[in-house]
Amino acid sequence: MTPVAEHAAVRCTDAAGLADALDGADILFAYDFLTDALPAAWHAATSLRWIHVAAAGVDALMFPELRDSDVVVTNSRGVFDGAIAEYVLAQILSFAKDIPESLRLQHGHIWKHRESERIAGRSVLVVGTGPIGRAIARLLSAVGMTVRGSGRRPRHDDPDFGSVTATADLPAALADADFVVVAAPLTEQTRHLFDARMFAAMKPQARFVNVGRGELVRTGDLVEALRAGTISGAALDVLDVEPLPDDHPLWDMPNVSITPHNSGDFVGWRDALVDVFVDNFHRHRSGEPLRNVVDKKLGYVPGA
């Protein structure tokens, strides 16, 4: 943060001291993107003009007073796209090659010949057509998978997805997918998008990968779908409660892979997040347009 400190008085704080730190501050760099401290400290934000969030998703920071204010919100779009795409490919390969079972057999010193699936030619539906969804689509297409998208509006001849299905037609699109990858932002329209109805629309052999937000899914419905064989497996980097409680049934399901919200956290990601803020800080000082401006009503960067 040295480039910023050369031009501004920098205050570092935790949630408890946020109100005091906001007093007279023009800019807030919300490095803890999951904090819920801002609403209680909002009364002190009388000078605040701009909030930068160290994440692609801004749902945790959005509350009515902020949405209705003139405060500009920017995010860290672009930092995690490639890493998350690689994570999705890794999970798809793990399902297809059954890596978890190979490890279990190895730990038991069991030599057991098995066959595995090919991923080339298999169909993928990516729900969420923003930058992360597009990075996923490009990487999966490059390894020979057939990729389509699902977004707010239908369109054809998309450069990354080919065709995009409207959210209203999601059940029909799910029926054709071998893998369903969720990379959508969390908004009031997408909260609990994946429920029992959506899982029932999927193929019994389909696998579900969530790298968006845990609240996009009704977790109880997902557990039941996995137990009943409605779908074949799930890879979950995000859950509606984090950390996942140690007695949660998802932990012990053999067809489930759980990671602790780190699909995008590559070596050097913290520095990359700071670099995005510093670049926007210099733009702010020089009067240039800020990058990654969030539409606070939509909850994400439009046209991303």
Short mmCIF file of C-alpha atoms in Angstrom, two decimals:
data_model
loop_
_atom_site.label_atom_id
_atom_site.label_comp_id
_atom_site.label_asym_id
_atom_site.label_seq_id
_atom_site.Cartn_x
_atom_site.Cartn_y
_atom_site.Cartn_z
CA MET A 1 0.00 0.00 0.00
CA THR A 2 3.06 2.29 -0.12
CA PRO A 3 1.96 3.98 -3.39
CA VAL A 4 -1.29 4.98 -1.67
CA ALA A 5 0.33 6.14 1.57
CA GLU A 6 2.48 8.57 -0.44
CA HIS A 7 -0.66 10.45 -1.47
CA ALA A 8 -3.21 9.85 1.30
CA ALA A 9 -3.54 9.31 5.03
CA VAL A 10 -4.09 5.56 5.40
CA ARG A 11 -5.99 4.13 8.37
CA CYS A 12 -6.00 0.38 8.99
CA THR A 13 -8.79 -1.06 11.11
CA ASP A 14 -10.72 -4.15 12.01
CA ALA A 15 -14.49 -4.42 12.19
CA ALA A 16 -14.63 -3.07 15.74
CA GLY A 17 -12.88 0.16 14.80
CA LEU A 18 -14.54 0.72 11.44
CA ALA A 19 -16.82 3.57 12.53
CA ASP A 20 -13.91 5.57 13.96
CA ALA A 21 -11.79 4.92 10.88
CA LEU A 22 -14.59 6.00 8.53
CA ASP A 23 -14.94 9.40 10.18
CA GLY A 24 -13.72 11.85 7.52
CA ALA A 25 -12.54 9.13 5.14
CA ASP A 26 -13.14 9.55 1.39
CA ILE A 27 -12.28 5.97 0.37
CA LEU A 28 -12.82 2.55 1.92
CA PHE A 29 -10.78 -0.41 0.75
CA ALA A 30 -12.83 -3.36 2.03
CA TYR A 31 -10.15 -6.04 2.09
CA ASP A 32 -12.37 -8.31 4.19
CA PHE A 33 -15.03 -8.79 1.54
CA LEU A 34 -17.24 -10.90 3.83
CA THR A 35 -17.44 -8.35 6.64
CA ASP A 36 -20.87 -7.39 7.92
CA ALA A 37 -19.55 -4.41 9.91
CA LEU A 38 -20.33 -1.64 7.42
CA PRO A 39 -24.08 -1.16 8.09
CA ALA A 40 -23.48 -0.50 11.79
CA ALA A 41 -20.69 1.96 10.97
CA TRP A 42 -22.51 3.68 8.11
CA HIS A 43 -23.49 6.67 10.26
CA ALA A 44 -19.82 7.68 10.30
CA ALA A 45 -19.40 7.51 6.51
CA THR A 46 -20.39 11.13 5.95
CA SER A 47 -17.39 11.87 3.71
CA LEU A 48 -17.25 8.53 1.93
CA ARG A 49 -17.22 8.71 -1.88
CA TRP A 50 -15.87 5.36 -3.02
CA ILE A 51 -15.67 1.75 -1.74
CA HIS A 52 -13.37 -0.79 -3.35
CA VAL A 53 -14.04 -4.46 -2.54
CA ALA A 54 -11.25 -7.03 -2.59
CA ALA A 55 -13.40 -9.63 -4.36
CA ALA A 56 -15.43 -10.15 -7.51
CA GLY A 57 -18.67 -10.60 -5.55
CA VAL A 58 -19.98 -7.64 -3.56
CA ASP A 59 -23.15 -9.20 -2.13
CA ALA A 60 -21.87 -9.31 1.46
CA LEU A 61 -21.38 -5.53 1.51
CA MET A 62 -24.61 -4.49 -0.13
CA PHE A 63 -27.33 -3.05 2.11
CA PRO A 64 -30.13 -0.56 1.40
CA GLU A 65 -28.39 2.59 2.63
CA LEU A 66 -25.34 1.90 0.47
CA ARG A 67 -27.44 1.04 -2.57
CA ASP A 68 -29.39 4.29 -2.22
CA SER A 69 -26.32 6.45 -1.64
CA ASP A 70 -24.05 8.24 -4.11
CA VAL A 71 -21.05 6.20 -2.96
CA VAL A 72 -19.34 4.44 -5.90
CA VAL A 73 -18.54 0.74 -5.47
CA THR A 74 -15.84 -1.05 -7.46
CA ASN A 75 -14.72 -4.67 -7.29
CA SER A 76 -11.65 -6.76 -8.11
CA ARG A 77 -12.96 -8.26 -11.32
CA GLY A 78 -10.32 -10.13 -13.30
CA VAL A 79 -8.02 -11.25 -10.48
CA PHE A 80 -9.50 -14.71 -9.95
CA ASP A 81 -10.88 -15.62 -13.38
CA GLY A 82 -8.09 -17.88 -14.61
CA ALA A 83 -7.46 -19.60 -11.29
CA ILE A 84 -11.14 -20.42 -10.82
CA ALA A 85 -11.36 -21.78 -14.36
CA GLU A 86 -8.42 -24.08 -13.60
CA TYR A 87 -10.13 -25.22 -10.40
CA VAL A 88 -13.28 -26.11 -12.34
CA LEU A 89 -11.27 -28.10 -14.89
CA ALA A 90 -9.49 -29.90 -12.04
CA GLN A 91 -12.79 -30.88 -10.42
CA ILE A 92 -14.24 -32.10 -13.73
CA LEU A 93 -11.13 -34.21 -14.34
CA SER A 94 -11.29 -35.53 -10.78
CA PHE A 95 -14.87 -36.69 -11.36
CA ALA A 96 -14.09 -38.19 -14.77
CA LYS A 97 -10.93 -39.98 -13.67
CA ASP A 98 -12.32 -40.78 -10.20
CA ILE A 99 -9.24 -39.48 -8.42
CA PRO A 100 -10.84 -39.71 -4.93
CA GLU A 101 -11.42 -43.46 -5.36
CA SER A 102 -7.87 -43.94 -6.63
CA LEU A 103 -6.57 -42.28 -3.47
CA ARG A 104 -8.80 -44.45 -1.28
CA LEU A 105 -7.51 -47.59 -3.01
CA GLN A 106 -3.93 -46.39 -2.67
CA HIS A 107 -4.36 -45.77 1.06
CA GLY A 108 -5.69 -49.33 1.36
CA HIS A 109 -2.77 -50.74 -0.68
CA ILE A 110 -5.29 -52.11 -3.19
CA TRP A 111 -4.33 -52.62 -6.86
CA LYS A 112 -7.64 -52.50 -8.72
CA HIS A 113 -7.89 -51.90 -12.45
CA ARG A 114 -10.69 -49.53 -13.43
CA GLU A 115 -11.81 -47.54 -16.46
CA SER A 116 -12.39 -43.80 -16.49
CA GLU A 117 -14.46 -41.31 -18.44
CA ARG A 118 -13.34 -39.00 -21.23
CA ILE A 119 -14.22 -35.33 -20.88
CA ALA A 120 -13.75 -34.47 -24.57
CA GLY A 121 -17.17 -34.11 -26.13
CA ARG A 122 -19.00 -33.97 -22.81
CA SER A 123 -21.47 -31.11 -22.35
CA VAL A 124 -21.10 -28.32 -19.80
CA LEU A 125 -23.61 -25.65 -18.82
CA VAL A 126 -22.00 -22.62 -17.18
CA VAL A 127 -24.54 -20.63 -15.17
CA GLY A 128 -23.22 -17.07 -15.04
CA THR A 129 -21.76 -15.40 -18.12
CA GLY A 130 -19.54 -12.79 -16.49
CA PRO A 131 -15.73 -12.79 -16.68
CA ILE A 132 -15.30 -15.85 -14.45
CA GLY A 133 -17.89 -17.83 -16.40
CA ARG A 134 -16.23 -16.82 -19.64
CA ALA A 135 -12.77 -17.89 -18.44
CA ILE A 136 -14.29 -21.26 -17.48
CA ALA A 137 -15.96 -21.58 -20.88
CA ARG A 138 -12.75 -20.83 -22.79
CA LEU A 139 -10.67 -23.33 -20.81
CA LEU A 140 -13.22 -26.13 -20.99
CA SER A 141 -13.72 -25.54 -24.71
CA ALA A 142 -9.97 -25.76 -25.19
CA VAL A 143 -9.92 -29.32 -23.80
CA GLY A 144 -12.71 -30.41 -26.14
CA MET A 145 -15.81 -30.00 -24.01
CA THR A 146 -19.05 -28.63 -25.46
CA VAL A 147 -19.90 -25.50 -23.50
CA ARG A 148 -23.08 -23.44 -23.32
CA GLY A 149 -24.07 -20.59 -21.02
CA SER A 150 -27.06 -19.51 -18.95
CA GLY A 151 -27.56 -15.83 -18.20
CA ARG A 152 -30.16 -13.11 -17.81
CA ARG A 153 -30.90 -12.86 -21.53
CA PRO A 154 -30.73 -15.41 -24.37
CA ARG A 155 -28.32 -14.80 -27.23
CA HIS A 156 -26.68 -16.66 -30.09
CA ASP A 157 -23.19 -16.56 -31.57
CA ASP A 158 -21.60 -15.66 -28.25
CA PRO A 159 -17.78 -15.71 -28.63
CA ASP A 160 -17.23 -17.87 -25.54
CA PHE A 161 -20.46 -19.84 -25.08
CA GLY A 162 -21.85 -20.16 -28.57
CA SER A 163 -25.41 -19.95 -27.26
CA VAL A 164 -26.69 -18.52 -23.99
CA THR A 165 -30.01 -19.61 -22.48
CA ALA A 166 -32.12 -17.22 -20.41
CA THR A 167 -32.46 -18.02 -16.72
CA ALA A 168 -36.19 -18.55 -17.26
CA ASP A 169 -35.32 -21.53 -19.50
CA LEU A 170 -32.72 -22.98 -17.14
CA PRO A 171 -34.50 -26.30 -16.41
CA ALA A 172 -34.52 -27.25 -20.09
CA ALA A 173 -30.84 -26.33 -20.44
CA LEU A 174 -29.92 -28.38 -17.37
CA ALA A 175 -31.44 -31.50 -18.91
CA ASP A 176 -28.74 -31.63 -21.59
CA ALA A 177 -25.66 -31.03 -19.40
CA ASP A 178 -23.19 -33.63 -18.14
CA PHE A 179 -21.60 -30.99 -15.89
CA VAL A 180 -23.28 -27.90 -14.43
CA VAL A 181 -20.93 -25.15 -13.29
CA VAL A 182 -22.32 -22.25 -11.26
CA ALA A 183 -20.38 -18.97 -11.47
CA ALA A 184 -23.23 -16.47 -11.13
CA PRO A 185 -23.24 -13.47 -8.78
CA LEU A 186 -25.49 -13.60 -5.74
CA THR A 187 -28.46 -11.26 -6.18
CA GLU A 188 -32.06 -11.32 -5.03
CA GLN A 189 -32.89 -12.96 -8.37
CA THR A 190 -30.27 -15.73 -8.07
CA ARG A 191 -30.51 -16.50 -4.35
CA HIS A 192 -31.54 -20.18 -3.96
CA LEU A 193 -31.69 -20.52 -7.75
CA PHE A 194 -30.67 -24.16 -7.45
CA ASP A 195 -33.38 -25.96 -5.53
CA ALA A 196 -35.09 -29.35 -5.73
CA ARG A 197 -36.80 -28.37 -9.01
CA MET A 198 -33.50 -27.52 -10.69
CA PHE A 199 -31.73 -30.65 -9.45
CA ALA A 200 -34.65 -32.76 -10.67
CA ALA A 201 -34.18 -31.23 -14.12
CA MET A 202 -30.58 -32.47 -14.32
CA LYS A 203 -29.38 -35.82 -15.66
CA PRO A 204 -28.94 -38.53 -13.01
CA GLN A 205 -25.30 -38.83 -14.10
CA ALA A 206 -24.67 -35.07 -14.02
CA ARG A 207 -22.14 -33.44 -11.70
CA PHE A 208 -22.63 -30.04 -10.07
CA VAL A 209 -19.77 -27.57 -9.46
CA ASN A 210 -20.35 -24.36 -7.49
CA VAL A 211 -17.72 -21.60 -7.54
CA GLY A 212 -20.21 -18.72 -7.21
CA ARG A 213 -21.80 -18.27 -3.80
CA GLY A 214 -23.18 -20.85 -1.41
CA GLU A 215 -26.48 -19.02 -1.15
CA LEU A 216 -27.18 -19.71 -4.81
CA VAL A 217 -28.10 -23.22 -3.66
CA ARG A 218 -30.66 -24.61 -1.25
CA THR A 219 -28.17 -26.88 0.46
CA GLY A 220 -30.79 -29.18 1.96
CA ASP A 221 -32.19 -29.82 -1.52
CA LEU A 222 -28.69 -30.57 -2.80
CA VAL A 223 -28.10 -33.10 -0.02
CA GLU A 224 -31.36 -34.84 -0.84
CA ALA A 225 -30.57 -34.86 -4.57
CA LEU A 226 -27.21 -36.50 -3.87
CA ARG A 227 -28.70 -39.04 -1.47
CA ALA A 228 -31.48 -39.97 -3.88
CA GLY A 229 -29.20 -40.24 -6.90
CA THR A 230 -30.99 -37.38 -8.63
CA ILE A 231 -27.48 -36.15 -9.54
CA SER A 232 -24.19 -38.05 -9.35
CA GLY A 233 -21.87 -35.69 -7.53
CA ALA A 234 -20.98 -32.18 -6.42
CA ALA A 235 -17.82 -30.11 -6.06
CA LEU A 236 -18.42 -27.22 -3.71
CA ASP A 237 -15.97 -24.38 -3.11
CA VAL A 238 -18.67 -22.23 -1.52
CA LEU A 239 -21.38 -23.09 1.01
CA ASP A 240 -24.25 -21.12 2.48
CA VAL A 241 -22.60 -21.46 5.92
CA GLU A 242 -18.82 -21.09 6.03
CA PRO A 243 -16.99 -22.82 7.59
CA LEU A 244 -19.21 -25.83 6.97
CA PRO A 245 -20.26 -27.26 10.38
CA ASP A 246 -18.27 -30.38 11.24
CA ASP A 247 -21.46 -32.44 11.62
CA HIS A 248 -22.86 -31.50 8.21
CA PRO A 249 -23.79 -34.53 6.04
CA LEU A 250 -21.93 -33.16 3.01
CA TRP A 251 -18.59 -33.92 4.67
CA ASP A 252 -19.09 -37.69 4.54
CA MET A 253 -20.69 -38.09 1.13
CA PRO A 254 -18.35 -40.09 -1.14
CA ASN A 255 -19.53 -38.24 -4.25
CA VAL A 256 -18.84 -34.75 -2.85
CA SER A 257 -15.67 -32.65 -2.97
CA ILE A 258 -15.45 -29.69 -0.57
CA THR A 259 -12.85 -26.91 -0.60
CA PRO A 260 -12.77 -23.90 1.76
CA HIS A 261 -13.69 -21.04 -0.61
CA ASN A 262 -10.21 -21.00 -2.13
CA SER A 263 -10.78 -21.87 -5.78
CA GLY A 264 -9.32 -18.53 -6.90
CA ASP A 265 -6.59 -18.17 -4.29
CA PHE A 266 -3.41 -18.68 -6.29
CA VAL A 267 0.06 -17.86 -4.98
CA GLY A 268 0.27 -14.06 -5.08
CA TRP A 269 -3.48 -13.33 -5.05
CA ARG A 270 -3.23 -10.93 -2.12
CA ASP A 271 -0.73 -8.73 -3.96
CA ALA A 272 -2.89 -8.88 -7.09
CA LEU A 273 -5.90 -7.60 -5.13
CA VAL A 274 -3.90 -4.68 -3.79
CA ASP A 275 -2.61 -3.89 -7.28
CA VAL A 276 -6.18 -3.53 -8.59
CA PHE A 277 -7.02 -1.08 -5.79
CA VAL A 278 -3.81 0.92 -6.28
CA ASP A 279 -4.51 1.26 -10.01
CA ASN A 280 -8.01 2.55 -9.28
CA PHE A 281 -6.67 4.84 -6.57
CA HIS A 282 -4.39 6.57 -9.08
CA ARG A 283 -7.32 6.83 -11.49
CA HIS A 284 -9.38 8.41 -8.71
CA ARG A 285 -6.64 10.97 -7.97
CA SER A 286 -6.22 11.93 -11.62
CA GLY A 287 -9.95 12.12 -12.36
CA GLU A 288 -9.94 9.16 -14.75
CA PRO A 289 -12.91 6.77 -14.85
CA LEU A 290 -12.66 3.99 -12.30
CA ARG A 291 -12.46 0.40 -13.47
CA ASN A 292 -14.93 -2.29 -12.39
CA VAL A 293 -17.74 0.04 -11.28
CA VAL A 294 -20.57 -2.02 -9.81
CA ASP A 295 -24.19 -1.33 -10.64
CA LYS A 296 -25.49 -1.31 -7.08
CA LYS A 297 -29.01 -2.21 -8.12
CA LEU A 298 -27.87 -5.23 -10.14
CA GLY A 299 -25.11 -6.23 -7.70
CA TYR A 300 -22.32 -6.67 -10.26
CA VAL A 301 -20.39 -4.87 -13.00
CA PRO A 302 -22.72 -4.59 -16.00
CA GLY A 303 -21.44 -5.77 -19.33
CA ALA A 304 -18.68 -7.74 -17.61
#
